[in-house]
Coordinates of C-alpha atoms and ligand atoms in Angstrom, one line a residue:
M20 CA 16.8 -13.0 15.7
S21 CA 18.4 -15.7 14.0
L22 CA 15.9 -17.6 11.5
S23 CA 16.3 -21.7 11.3
T24 CA 15.5 -22.4 7.5
A25 CA 16.8 -23.9 4.9
F26 CA 16.7 -20.6 2.7
G27 CA 16.5 -17.2 3.2
V28 CA 14.8 -15.0 0.4
R29 CA 16.2 -11.9 -1.2
M30 CA 13.9 -9.0 -1.7
S31 CA 15.3 -7.4 -5.2
G32 CA 13.5 -5.4 -8.4
I33 CA 12.2 -2.9 -6.1
A34 CA 9.9 -0.6 -8.8
S35 CA 7.3 1.6 -8.7
A36 CA 5.3 2.9 -11.7
V37 CA 2.7 6.6 -11.7
P38 CA 0.4 8.1 -14.4
D39 CA 1.7 11.0 -15.8
R40 CA -1.1 13.1 -14.9
V41 CA -1.3 15.3 -12.3
L42 CA -4.1 16.4 -10.0
T43 CA -3.1 19.7 -7.8
N44 CA -5.5 20.8 -4.8
A45 CA -6.1 23.7 -7.3
D46 CA -7.6 21.6 -10.0
L47 CA -10.1 20.1 -7.3
E48 CA -10.5 23.4 -5.7
R49 CA -12.9 24.1 -9.0
I50 CA -14.4 21.4 -8.9
L51 CA -15.7 20.3 -5.3
D52 CA -16.1 22.6 -2.7
T53 CA -12.8 22.2 -0.9
S54 CA -9.6 24.1 -0.6
D55 CA -6.0 23.8 -1.0
E56 CA -5.9 25.3 2.6
W57 CA -8.1 22.2 4.2
I58 CA -6.7 19.7 1.9
R59 CA -2.9 20.4 2.9
Q60 CA -3.7 20.8 6.6
R61 CA -5.6 17.9 7.4
T62 CA -4.0 15.6 5.2
G63 CA -0.5 16.8 3.9
I64 CA -1.3 15.9 -0.1
V65 CA -0.5 18.8 -2.6
E66 CA -1.0 16.4 -5.6
R67 CA -2.0 13.1 -6.6
R68 CA -1.4 11.1 -9.9
V69 CA -4.4 10.0 -11.8
V70 CA -5.1 7.6 -14.6
D71 CA -6.3 8.0 -18.0
G72 CA -9.3 5.4 -17.9
E73 CA -9.2 5.3 -21.3
R74 CA -5.5 4.2 -21.9
E75 CA -4.7 2.8 -18.5
S76 CA -5.7 -0.1 -16.1
Q77 CA -4.9 -1.7 -13.0
A78 CA -3.6 -4.2 -15.2
S79 CA -1.5 -2.1 -17.2
L80 CA 0.1 -0.2 -14.4
A81 CA 0.8 -2.9 -12.0
M82 CA 2.5 -4.7 -15.5
R83 CA 4.3 -1.3 -15.9
S84 CA 6.2 -1.8 -12.3
L85 CA 6.6 -5.7 -12.2
R86 CA 8.2 -5.7 -15.9
T87 CA 11.0 -2.6 -14.3
S88 CA 11.0 -4.9 -11.0
L89 CA 12.3 -8.1 -13.6
D90 CA 15.0 -5.8 -15.1
R91 CA 16.1 -4.6 -12.1
A92 CA 16.4 -8.2 -10.9
G93 CA 17.8 -8.9 -14.2
L94 CA 15.5 -11.9 -14.4
K95 CA 13.1 -12.9 -17.4
P96 CA 9.3 -13.1 -17.0
S97 CA 9.8 -16.8 -17.1
D98 CA 12.0 -16.9 -14.4
L99 CA 9.0 -16.1 -11.9
D100 CA 7.1 -18.9 -10.7
L101 CA 4.5 -17.3 -8.8
I102 CA 2.4 -13.8 -9.2
I103 CA 0.9 -11.8 -6.6
N104 CA -1.3 -9.3 -7.5
C105 CA -2.6 -7.2 -4.4
T106 CA -5.3 -4.8 -5.3
V107 CA -8.8 -3.9 -4.6
T108 CA -9.5 -2.1 -7.9
A109 CA -9.0 -5.0 -10.4
E110 CA -11.7 -4.5 -13.6
M111 CA -12.8 -7.6 -13.0
T112 CA -13.0 -10.2 -10.5
C113 CA -12.9 -13.6 -12.9
P114 CA -10.6 -13.4 -14.3
S115 CA -8.3 -12.1 -11.7
N116 CA -5.7 -9.2 -13.2
A117 CA -2.6 -11.6 -12.1
C118 CA -3.6 -14.1 -14.6
R119 CA -3.6 -11.3 -17.3
I120 CA -0.9 -9.8 -16.2
A121 CA 1.2 -13.4 -16.2
A122 CA 0.1 -13.8 -19.9
E123 CA 0.7 -10.3 -21.2
I124 CA 4.2 -10.5 -19.8
G125 CA 4.8 -14.2 -21.3
A126 CA 5.1 -15.5 -17.6
T127 CA 2.4 -18.3 -18.6
P128 CA 2.0 -20.9 -17.0
V129 CA 2.6 -19.4 -14.2
P130 CA 0.5 -19.7 -10.8
A131 CA -1.3 -16.0 -10.5
F132 CA -3.8 -14.4 -8.0
D133 CA -5.0 -11.3 -6.6
L134 CA -5.0 -10.6 -3.1
V135 CA -7.6 -8.0 -1.5
A136 CA -6.4 -6.3 1.8
A137 CA -7.0 -2.7 0.3
C138 CA -4.0 -0.5 1.9
S139 CA -2.3 -3.6 3.5
G140 CA -2.6 -5.4 0.3
F141 CA 1.2 -4.9 -0.8
V142 CA 2.4 -6.0 2.7
Y143 CA 0.2 -9.2 3.1
G144 CA 1.4 -10.0 -0.6
I145 CA 5.4 -9.8 0.6
N146 CA 4.2 -12.1 4.0
V147 CA 2.8 -14.2 1.6
G148 CA 5.3 -14.4 -1.0
E149 CA 8.3 -14.8 1.5
S150 CA 7.0 -17.5 3.2
L151 CA 6.2 -19.3 0.2
V152 CA 9.9 -19.0 -0.8
R153 CA 11.4 -19.6 2.5
S154 CA 9.7 -22.4 2.7
G155 CA 11.4 -24.0 -0.4
R156 CA 8.2 -24.7 -2.5
F157 CA 8.8 -21.3 -4.9
R158 CA 12.4 -20.1 -5.8
T159 CA 11.0 -16.2 -7.2
V160 CA 7.7 -14.6 -6.4
G161 CA 7.0 -11.0 -8.3
V162 CA 4.9 -9.5 -5.7
I163 CA 3.2 -6.3 -7.2
G164 CA 0.6 -3.7 -5.1
C165 CA -1.7 -1.5 -7.0
D166 CA -4.1 0.7 -6.7
L167 CA -6.5 2.8 -9.2
M168 CA -8.3 4.7 -6.7
T169 CA -9.3 7.6 -8.8
Q170 CA -11.2 5.0 -10.2
V171 CA -13.5 4.2 -7.8
V172 CA -14.0 7.5 -5.5
D173 CA -17.0 10.1 -6.4
Y174 CA -15.7 13.5 -7.5
E175 CA -18.6 14.8 -6.0
D176 CA -17.7 13.7 -2.6
R177 CA -15.3 15.9 -1.2
S178 CA -14.7 14.0 1.9
V179 CA -13.2 11.1 0.4
S180 CA -12.3 12.2 -3.6
I181 CA -9.1 14.8 -2.0
L182 CA -7.2 11.9 -0.4
F183 CA -6.8 9.2 -2.9
G184 CA -4.5 8.7 -6.3
D185 CA -3.2 6.2 -8.2
A186 CA 0.2 4.0 -8.3
A187 CA 1.9 0.8 -8.5
G188 CA 5.3 -1.0 -6.5
S189 CA 6.4 -4.3 -6.9
V190 CA 9.6 -6.5 -5.6
I191 CA 11.0 -9.5 -6.8
L192 CA 11.4 -12.0 -4.0
R193 CA 13.9 -14.8 -4.5
R194 CA 15.4 -17.7 -2.9
D195 CA 18.5 -16.5 -1.1
P196 CA 21.4 -18.9 0.6
D197 CA 22.1 -16.5 3.2
T198 CA 19.1 -17.7 6.1
Q199 CA 19.1 -14.6 7.9
R200 CA 18.7 -12.4 4.8
G201 CA 14.7 -12.2 4.6
C202 CA 11.6 -11.5 6.8
L203 CA 12.8 -12.1 10.2
Y204 CA 9.5 -11.0 11.3
Q205 CA 5.6 -10.8 10.2
A206 CA 2.3 -10.2 11.7
M207 CA -1.2 -9.8 10.0
G208 CA -4.3 -9.1 11.0
A209 CA -7.9 -8.5 10.3
D210 CA -11.4 -7.3 12.3
G211 CA -14.4 -7.4 10.1
R212 CA -16.4 -6.1 12.1
G213 CA -15.4 -2.4 11.3
W214 CA -15.9 -3.2 7.7
H215 CA -18.3 -0.8 7.2
S216 CA -15.8 2.0 7.8
L217 CA -14.3 1.6 4.6
Y218 CA -16.0 -0.3 1.9
L219 CA -16.9 -0.5 -2.0
P220 CA -20.2 -1.3 -2.4
R221 CA -21.4 -3.0 -6.0
R222 CA -25.3 -3.0 -5.0
A223 CA -27.5 -1.0 -2.8
R224 CA -28.5 -4.0 -1.1
E225 CA -25.0 -4.3 0.9
I226 CA -24.9 -0.7 2.3
P227 CA -25.4 -0.9 6.0
P228 CA -28.2 1.3 7.1
E229 CA -26.7 3.7 8.9
D230 CA -25.4 4.7 5.2
A231 CA -28.6 4.3 3.5
D232 CA -29.3 8.2 2.9
N233 CA -25.5 9.0 1.9
P234 CA -25.7 9.9 -1.4
I235 CA -22.4 8.3 -2.9
R236 CA -22.8 6.2 -5.7
I237 CA -22.7 2.6 -5.9
G238 CA -19.4 1.1 -6.9
C239 CA -17.7 4.4 -5.3
L240 CA -15.3 3.8 -2.1
R241 CA -17.6 5.3 1.0
M242 CA -15.7 6.0 3.9
H243 CA -16.1 7.4 7.8
G244 CA -12.9 9.0 7.4
R245 CA -13.0 9.4 11.4
E246 CA -13.3 5.7 12.3
V247 CA -10.4 5.1 9.9
Y248 CA -8.1 7.9 11.2
K249 CA -8.7 6.7 14.8
F250 CA -8.2 2.8 13.9
A251 CA -4.8 4.2 12.2
V252 CA -2.8 6.2 14.9
N253 CA -3.7 3.4 17.8
K254 CA -2.7 0.2 15.0
F255 CA 0.4 2.2 13.6
R256 CA 1.7 2.3 17.4
E257 CA 0.8 -1.1 18.3
V258 CA 2.1 -3.3 15.2
I259 CA 5.6 -1.2 15.1
E260 CA 5.9 -1.7 18.9
D261 CA 4.9 -5.8 18.4
A262 CA 7.7 -5.5 15.8
L263 CA 10.4 -4.3 17.8
E264 CA 9.4 -6.1 21.1
K265 CA 8.7 -9.7 18.9
T266 CA 12.5 -9.2 17.1
G267 CA 13.9 -7.6 20.2
L268 CA 14.9 -4.5 18.0
K269 CA 15.5 -1.0 19.2
V270 CA 14.2 1.4 17.1
D271 CA 17.9 2.4 16.8
D272 CA 19.1 -0.6 14.8
V273 CA 15.9 -0.1 12.1
S274 CA 17.7 2.0 9.2
Q275 CA 13.8 2.9 7.8
F276 CA 10.2 2.8 8.5
V277 CA 8.3 2.2 5.5
C278 CA 4.9 3.3 6.0
H279 CA 1.4 3.0 3.9
Q280 CA 0.8 6.6 3.3
M281 CA -3.0 7.5 4.5
N282 CA -2.5 11.1 6.1
V283 CA 0.4 13.0 7.0
R284 CA -1.0 13.3 10.5
I285 CA -1.6 9.9 11.0
I286 CA 2.3 9.0 10.4
D287 CA 3.1 12.4 12.5
A288 CA 1.5 11.1 15.2
A289 CA 3.0 7.7 14.7
I290 CA 6.4 9.4 14.8
E291 CA 5.5 11.7 18.2
R292 CA 4.0 8.6 19.9
I293 CA 6.5 6.3 19.1
G294 CA 9.6 8.4 19.0
L295 CA 10.5 7.6 15.4
P296 CA 13.4 9.4 14.1
R297 CA 11.9 11.5 11.3
D298 CA 14.7 11.4 8.7
R299 CA 14.1 7.6 8.9
V300 CA 10.6 7.5 8.3
R301 CA 9.9 8.8 4.4
I302 CA 6.8 10.7 3.6
N303 CA 5.8 11.4 -0.1
I304 CA 1.4 11.6 0.2
D305 CA 2.7 15.3 -0.7
R306 CA 2.7 14.1 -4.1
Y307 CA 1.0 11.3 -4.5
G308 CA -1.8 11.4 -2.0
N309 CA -3.5 7.5 -0.6
T310 CA -2.7 4.8 -3.0
S311 CA -4.1 2.1 -1.1
A312 CA -1.6 -0.6 -1.8
G313 CA 0.3 0.9 -4.1
S314 CA 2.0 3.4 -1.4
V315 CA 4.5 1.1 0.1
G316 CA 6.2 0.4 -2.8
V317 CA 6.2 4.0 -4.2
V318 CA 7.8 4.7 -0.8
L319 CA 10.5 1.8 -0.9
D320 CA 11.4 2.7 -4.9
E321 CA 12.3 6.3 -3.6
L322 CA 14.1 4.9 -1.1
R323 CA 15.5 2.4 -3.1
G324 CA 16.7 5.4 -5.9
D325 CA 18.1 7.6 -3.0
G326 CA 20.7 4.6 -2.4
A327 CA 18.8 4.5 1.1
L328 CA 18.4 0.8 1.3
R329 CA 21.5 -1.0 1.9
E330 CA 22.6 -4.8 1.8
G331 CA 22.1 -5.9 5.9
D332 CA 19.6 -2.9 6.5
I333 CA 16.9 -3.4 8.9
V334 CA 13.5 -2.2 7.7
I335 CA 10.0 -2.2 9.3
I336 CA 7.6 -2.0 6.7
V337 CA 3.5 -1.5 8.0
A338 CA 0.3 -0.7 6.5
F339 CA -3.6 -0.5 7.2
G340 CA -6.4 -0.3 5.7
G341 CA -10.0 -1.3 4.8
G342 CA -10.9 -5.0 6.1
L343 CA -10.2 -3.7 8.6
T344 CA -6.8 -4.8 7.9
W345 CA -3.3 -4.6 9.1
A346 CA 0.2 -6.0 8.4
S347 CA 4.0 -5.8 9.3
S348 CA 6.5 -7.0 7.6
V349 CA 10.7 -6.6 9.1
W350 CA 13.4 -7.4 6.8
R351 CA 16.8 -7.9 7.0
L352 CA 17.6 -6.9 3.4
Ligands
UT7_1 O1 -6.1 3.9 3.9 C1 -7.0 4.3 4.2 C2 -7.8 5.4 3.5 N1 -8.9 6.5 4.4 C3 -7.9 7.1 5.2 O2 -6.8 7.0 5.6 C4 -8.7 8.1 6.4 C5 -8.3 8.8 7.4 N2 -9.2 9.6 7.7 C6 -8.8 10.9 7.6 O3 -7.8 11.3 6.9 C7 -9.4 12.1 7.8 O4 -10.5 11.9 8.7 C8 -10.0 12.9 6.3 C9 -9.0 13.7 5.7 C10 -10.7 11.8 5.9 C11 -11.0 13.8 7.2 O5 -10.4 14.3 7.9 P1 -11.0 15.2 9.7 O6 -10.5 16.0 10.5 O7 -12.0 14.0 10.2 O8 -12.5 16.1 9.0 P2 -13.9 15.3 9.5 O9 -14.5 14.8 8.3 O10 -14.2 15.7 10.8 O11 -14.3 16.9 8.5 C12 -14.7 18.1 9.3 C13 -14.8 19.1 8.6 C14 -16.5 19.3 8.7 O12 -17.1 20.1 8.7 P3 -18.1 20.3 9.7 O13 -19.0 19.3 10.1 O14 -16.8 20.5 10.9 O15 -18.8 21.9 9.0 C15 -16.3 18.4 6.9 O16 -17.8 18.6 6.1 O17 -14.6 19.3 7.3 C16 -15.3 19.1 6.2 N3 -14.7 19.1 5.2 C17 -14.2 19.3 3.9 N4 -13.8 20.6 4.3 C18 -13.2 20.9 2.8 C19 -14.6 17.8 4.7 N5 -14.0 17.2 3.6 C20 -13.5 18.6 2.7 C21 -12.6 19.0 1.9 N6 -12.4 20.7 1.9 N7 -12.1 18.1 1.0

């Protein structure tokens, strides 16, 4: 597939940040009516990372990751000309955490905004950032995906709380003279008719009638797990097949399939249904749980650390989540 644009885009400075504190299934067994066996079998999760809410925030974890991204890309904060912070767990909606991050790292007055697309957030952010660089309007965009899901789950709700953890990932998207480098194809979608499958209500009046008797606290995530599961399994296959078809790529041309870590059974179903090679689908949900917008960046950073992302490689990145939303991004690195 050939791209007729004036600029290419390099994905550099791949980084991630996770809190130090580990919450194991055994820890959850002590506070919930659950078991290590149930959690492993139904989700593949063994442990997850949890912030200390007194000391850490979405902005601080996101900033840690972005600083590492800048170091790895050999850049200063003032080299950025846009910051996109993808999250559903910012402390406030105004100001955006992106503005506070920009100020804290010394990048003002760059434009900065939060992007809300739940678990698809980081892939939405990469697609938006790449398009802005490729258009020639921006040179250097910092994209962060970071969620502190443990701050918005009710630890009395065993069906939701066991799934989630906290993490951040980030990349720097930079203008590159090679026009064939960057995003070869991207797709994003949303179907708000399914919003009530996964939502974070701020007020009781926003709760739909079918959930009126649900005792989960206001301000905590409500989820109809089976509906989200079904959506994700079908969409996973659809977006990967669409990406392959639109680019003319074959599974063998792709060196890594980077997937949002929702539930190992969802990833396994995709591997089997599409016929993806297991050794090119990184799974780390066992160690981090589902970290929403953080997960794709953590997978990318692991692959980077292992030397599994080489110049010229083709990588397909996919995510799905609340909204309902989905996104894919096919890259030539
Ligand atoms: O990024 C988007 C975020 N959301 C997701 O990724 C969610 C996708 N969905 C899922 O991953 C799965 O639906 C879950 C892991 C959330 C649940 O797994 P499931 O196989 O769909 O279980 P279920 O909700 O159908 O529940 C089966 C049983 C129920 O008991 P009964 O009614 O069969 O007696 C639940 O009460 O398992 C029970 N259960 C638990 N048991 C032990 C639910 N949660 C737990 C638990 N420990 N933590």
